Amino acid sequence: NIFINNEWHDSVSGKVFSTYNPATGEKICDVQEADKADVDKAVQAARSAFSLDSVWRKMDASERGKLLFKLADLVERDRAYLATLESLDTGKPFLSSFFVDLQGTIKTFRYFAGWADKIHGSTIPTDGEYFTLTRHEPIGVCGQIVPWNFPLVMTAWKLGPALSCGNTVVLKPAEQTPLTCLYIGALIREAGFPPGVVNILPGYGPTAGAAIASHMGIDKVAFTGSTEVGKLIQEAAGKSNLKRVTLELGGKSPNIIFADADFELAVEQAHQGVFFNNGQCCTAGSRIFVEEPIYDEFVRRSVERARRRTVGNPFDPTAEQGPQVSVEQQRRVLELIQSGITEGAKLECGGKAPLSKGFFVEPTVFSDVQDHMRIAKEEIFGPVQQIMKFKTIEEVIERANNTEYGLAAAVFTTDLNKAMTVSAALQAGTVWINCYNALSCQCPFGGFKMSGNGRELGEIGLKEYTEVKTITMKMSGKKS
Amino acid sequence: ALHCDHATMAQNGTIENGLARNTSPLPQPVKIPEIKHTKIFINNEWHTSIKGKKFPTINPATGVKICDVEEADKADVDEAVRAARAAGQRGSEWRQMDASSRGRLLHRLADLLERERAVLATLESMDTGKPFLHAFFVDLDGSIKTLRYYAGWTDKIHGKTMPVDENFVCFTKHEPVGVCGAIIPWNFPLLMFMWKIAPALACGNTVVIKPAEQTPLTALHTGALIKEAGFPPGVVNIVPGFGPTAGAAIGSHMNIDKVAFTGSTEVGQLIKAAAAKSNLKRVTLELGGKNPCIVFADSDLQSAVEETQKGAFFNQGQACTAASRVYVEEAVYDEFLRLSVERAKNIAIGDPLEPRTSHGPQINQHQFDKILELVASGKKEGATLECGGCAVEDRGLFIHPTIFSDVKDHMRIAKEEIFGPVQCIMKFKTQEEVIDRANGTQYGLTAAVFTRDIHRAMSVSAALEAGTVWVNCYNALHAQAPFGGYKMSGNGRELGEYALAEYTEVKAITLKLSERLTL
């Protein structure tokens, strides 16, 4: 059901939608479908919970932190159940859900719980007979739209800082994956958050999502998803009430492997960097630039590794890879693979849907990829690895940066100079050196250029959820 | 009880925090048939003293010995330092741990304190003489909150990257200082224990801590909880003992990197000198105070009376923040005095374990004598004794809450820290005069201003030379806000983000890049 004011509601319109298990194609259950009218109800609840005399606004900051800690404890208590639900709804391997998604979720809540009573303003030595201080206040009602690739983790990345800073929330999980987010609603209530602080509205982008982006009663919107939809959200925010916007969008992240890299490490990290989560990561290292002297061997070893990647049911502990999240995503990936073949890249392995049931795609490797090809330019969001050759450092930096995206990048080298210089030159919000997908809630994450606006996580993540008020007081004559 | 409203304490933030009104009965002291933890705590193990010495700890309400405790001396301190050094080495479990995991351990310790709250409050009350309900609602609350506050900081201790000239990459790391010695007083034993270990551990240090010889018990009980929480051996070591032996050994140890001391200004000076003479260990000091309250005619007088009195008599006046000088504007002086005396006479004196008690005994004979000696000097030097001024009959170390009026700035009771339940009330005419008089001391720990006028509040608080200035309140201390002294009330700050600076050592790392790679 829809979660508003700590209660479960049917949709105003009576509509429901279905959520499916992508490993089998079968329906899991029906879910109440939120539309504009439900968003209006939720905003009203969130606005009321944010009023100056509300329990939430009057609560000690440290007490907000305690509630977030309690929420983390409850997620930990129900870890196995949530991991199961997540795998069922997304198709990601259960052990991944348990060890990566659930860990990230719990740690993110705990990290932001610790910030709640440490959100400092300043006192400032202004000119004249004045005393000035700043307060970092909550913004207000925050709309949050999360994607289907890491439903629970993305929910934590959104709720953690928003609640730590004292905001109230209207959150829409992706229509493909509403289940774990709704379960969090139950835990929010159990933890003791006052009613209306968090409201969860499962539904579709063009209806519920659009209602959030253009709502006159929402003060800020945070969106994680495709660049295409991100642009619509920012436009709607401008057109409506200039609500503040943060966006975490797509990527076509370059992974640069120098000849002096630790070869084994580079092959494995490049493999995981593109294939993790069935290739459905905004950070997917989907353009791998390999220095000429090691190129052939690198391709050979990468293909060997891809062939060894086990594909199967998410609940099979030996399966490294599950299905894509939906038939639409599966089709899109297969279409892009076809374009790679058509445009002349060399298909080294994979390329097909291996099973008739479920939305699977084989681990696929292309070599001899040229920068102009669609598979080198467009975000695939599937288990497809592109390997390209480069000669010089200047050349590869230019090619790596030659994209509208700028989310992540990586460099593999043992040379200190190369590591420092290349990481400084890359236009990406996160640059990994001799690793990939090393994400931690203490560190800011976000995109250069069209991969996003703003940063999530870390101390910097708090900025996006506070509104700064400057208070200047006239001082009587004497200035001490 | 009028002195400190126990019913209010029991609600303790519940209403603001949206919790159901606390309707449960007041907590009760626990029967403790045997004190379990009386030994020296090193490497998560209990040790007897190397020299075979023990010392007794006494219940000041009854004069009866509670138990004997192993007495640490220099040799034991050396053992503890060795353990702390090993536990903090590069490559040790403690150093290898994720910063966020240090935070989990601090949280776990806070959870254990909550579990043992009644036991710890009982021990604290028995060992210090403070009323049990104060220990439960103030000392334990502050201890738990301090731990949780610093648990949240562990993975947020940031260095910086900075743009330096030429072809260099420069960044800083905020590393642990190393082995931190801590020497804590007897007035808030457990709370002071947490004020020291929480930031130290949050920053990744290891600790050798000496509780006061008068009050070792809650520290030692906490040792058991530290082990239970899962801190690696050697991270926290507890060495109960005396100042001139164990304390001095810490102050001058060549293998301790930093010492934090809370106590008298006199001993603070010895510690700072010893730190310099030995190995220039970093020093932070929280020392005494002679804290002024300034009550203006436009204040809420009733509230000012209550707050200033809390300031003077809380913990039997045994607080570094004790509000032992109250300056009252001439126009309201007589009324203020009248209300204060009336209030003081209604303070409930009794057995600290009884729920009605707001006022217990002084800590020991030495303090008791010192306080009464100062009271006598007040009488001799011509102040007017309004109430109290003597020991409670047939009640050992109990002293009546005492108020002097017509106090002059030159009198000993106006200048020296009394550390007892004695309030000195003085008259003033103008704002400029009272600011000068309030600042006319070598101390500078806290101060308070009582006024409704915004200009007065802002300008007087700006003018006072004190580390904490309270406006229309007293003793409002929070883990999130820094605390410490101007002038001879101390060096450095505890609590808040500020404490982290005292427990980290900054390393700047500068990398030269080869000139050949220009892009």
XYZ file of C-alpha atoms in Angstrom, chain B residues 258-442:
185
model
C 49.260 13.728 25.486
C 47.785 14.346 28.914
C 44.315 15.648 29.696
C 43.684 16.789 33.271
C 40.578 17.982 35.056
C 41.063 19.243 38.588
C 42.455 22.169 40.543
C 44.396 24.989 38.920
C 47.237 24.296 41.335
C 47.703 20.717 40.180
C 47.052 21.718 36.564
C 50.129 23.913 36.715
C 52.217 20.994 38.015
C 51.021 18.775 35.194
C 51.805 21.342 32.508
C 55.283 21.857 33.917
C 55.900 18.103 34.098
C 54.708 17.666 30.523
C 57.198 20.260 29.362
C 60.075 18.891 31.403
C 59.559 15.341 30.188
C 58.718 14.993 26.492
C 56.616 18.064 25.567
C 53.501 15.940 25.586
C 50.435 17.879 24.463
C 48.373 19.186 27.381
C 44.737 20.051 27.903
C 43.515 21.320 31.239
C 40.089 21.882 32.757
C 40.661 23.694 36.017
C 38.876 25.738 38.620
C 36.536 28.670 38.411
C 35.101 31.542 40.419
C 32.173 31.937 38.132
C 30.135 35.147 38.170
C 26.412 35.450 37.621
C 25.098 38.893 36.749
C 21.445 39.546 37.512
C 19.967 42.709 35.988
C 16.874 44.449 37.243
C 15.000 43.606 34.030
C 15.479 39.855 34.425
C 12.813 37.309 35.296
C 13.801 37.479 38.946
C 12.236 34.215 40.108
C 13.966 32.309 37.341
C 17.250 34.093 38.065
C 17.012 33.058 41.708
C 16.413 29.415 40.761
C 19.105 29.227 38.139
C 21.792 30.992 40.172
C 21.020 28.832 43.156
C 21.225 25.668 41.067
C 24.515 27.040 39.898
C 25.796 27.532 43.420
C 24.475 24.450 45.195
C 24.291 21.723 42.551
C 26.463 18.759 43.482
C 26.935 20.341 46.921
C 28.803 23.191 45.245
C 31.462 20.757 44.053
C 31.532 21.826 40.413
C 34.150 23.725 38.450
C 31.193 25.721 37.109
C 29.951 26.605 40.627
C 28.236 29.987 40.544
C 29.838 31.237 43.708
C 29.622 34.973 42.915
C 26.257 36.519 42.165
C 26.172 40.206 41.247
C 22.702 41.650 41.587
C 21.668 45.059 40.288
C 20.952 47.435 43.152
C 17.259 47.887 42.385
C 16.420 44.184 42.818
C 19.106 43.230 45.324
C 16.934 43.007 48.436
C 14.192 41.014 46.722
C 16.710 38.661 45.120
C 18.339 38.048 48.472
C 15.034 37.407 50.183
C 13.916 34.894 47.545
C 17.296 33.155 47.535
C 17.393 32.684 51.287
C 13.829 31.373 51.330
C 14.675 28.887 48.627
C 17.918 27.740 50.228
C 16.138 26.947 53.484
C 13.888 24.444 51.682
C 16.617 22.319 50.183
C 16.128 18.681 51.163
C 19.211 17.361 52.936
C 19.438 13.633 53.529
C 20.624 10.180 52.570
C 21.771 10.409 48.942
C 20.049 7.135 48.123
C 16.662 8.507 49.217
C 14.536 9.959 46.395
C 13.608 13.121 48.320
C 17.236 14.125 48.839
C 18.665 16.998 46.808
C 21.704 17.749 48.930
C 24.272 15.232 50.093
C 27.594 15.357 51.951
C 30.852 16.900 50.851
C 33.310 14.379 49.443
C 35.691 14.087 52.441
C 37.031 15.659 55.616
C 39.681 17.686 53.798
C 37.113 19.424 51.574
C 34.707 19.788 54.482
C 37.334 21.545 56.597
C 38.431 23.782 53.751
C 34.864 24.924 53.091
C 34.126 25.714 56.725
C 37.436 27.550 56.981
C 36.421 29.779 54.108
C 32.991 30.277 55.654
C 34.690 31.388 58.844
C 36.807 33.837 56.853
C 33.639 35.254 55.345
C 32.220 35.924 58.772
C 35.527 37.333 59.985
C 35.991 39.627 57.007
C 32.563 41.144 57.529
C 30.144 39.492 55.103
C 26.620 38.936 56.405
C 25.700 35.292 56.940
C 22.096 34.951 55.756
C 21.620 31.195 56.225
C 23.582 28.013 56.777
C 27.275 28.568 57.470
C 27.787 25.417 59.480
C 27.804 21.661 59.372
C 24.559 19.757 59.682
C 24.343 18.496 63.248
C 25.208 14.857 63.743
C 25.627 14.377 60.092
C 29.283 13.839 59.300
C 30.337 15.654 56.185
C 27.069 17.492 55.446
C 27.137 21.284 55.299
C 24.042 23.482 55.186
C 23.494 25.454 51.995
C 25.021 28.800 52.891
C 24.354 32.317 51.643
C 26.462 35.399 52.343
C 25.311 38.897 51.454
C 27.145 42.241 51.501
C 30.167 40.452 50.098
C 33.038 42.667 48.983
C 35.311 41.762 46.098
C 38.443 41.664 48.252
C 37.106 39.016 50.636
C 38.504 35.501 50.391
C 35.037 34.065 49.770
C 34.779 36.365 46.737
C 38.169 35.417 45.317
C 38.968 31.817 46.169
C 37.251 28.741 44.794
C 35.257 27.316 47.682
C 33.982 24.055 46.122
C 31.184 23.896 48.629
C 27.552 24.962 48.976
C 28.295 28.654 49.549
C 26.724 31.450 47.536
C 28.096 34.999 47.725
C 25.693 37.757 46.768
C 27.022 41.218 45.871
C 25.423 44.439 44.753
C 26.264 46.444 41.603
C 25.174 49.703 40.023
C 26.217 49.826 36.382
C 26.903 47.425 33.535
C 30.451 48.653 32.975
C 31.265 48.264 36.673
C 29.929 44.739 36.971
C 31.682 43.521 33.843
C 35.012 44.706 35.236
C 34.313 43.127 38.605
C 33.158 39.856 37.003
C 36.337 39.731 34.909
C 38.575 40.706 37.834
C 39.868 37.171 38.432
C 42.548 34.817 37.157
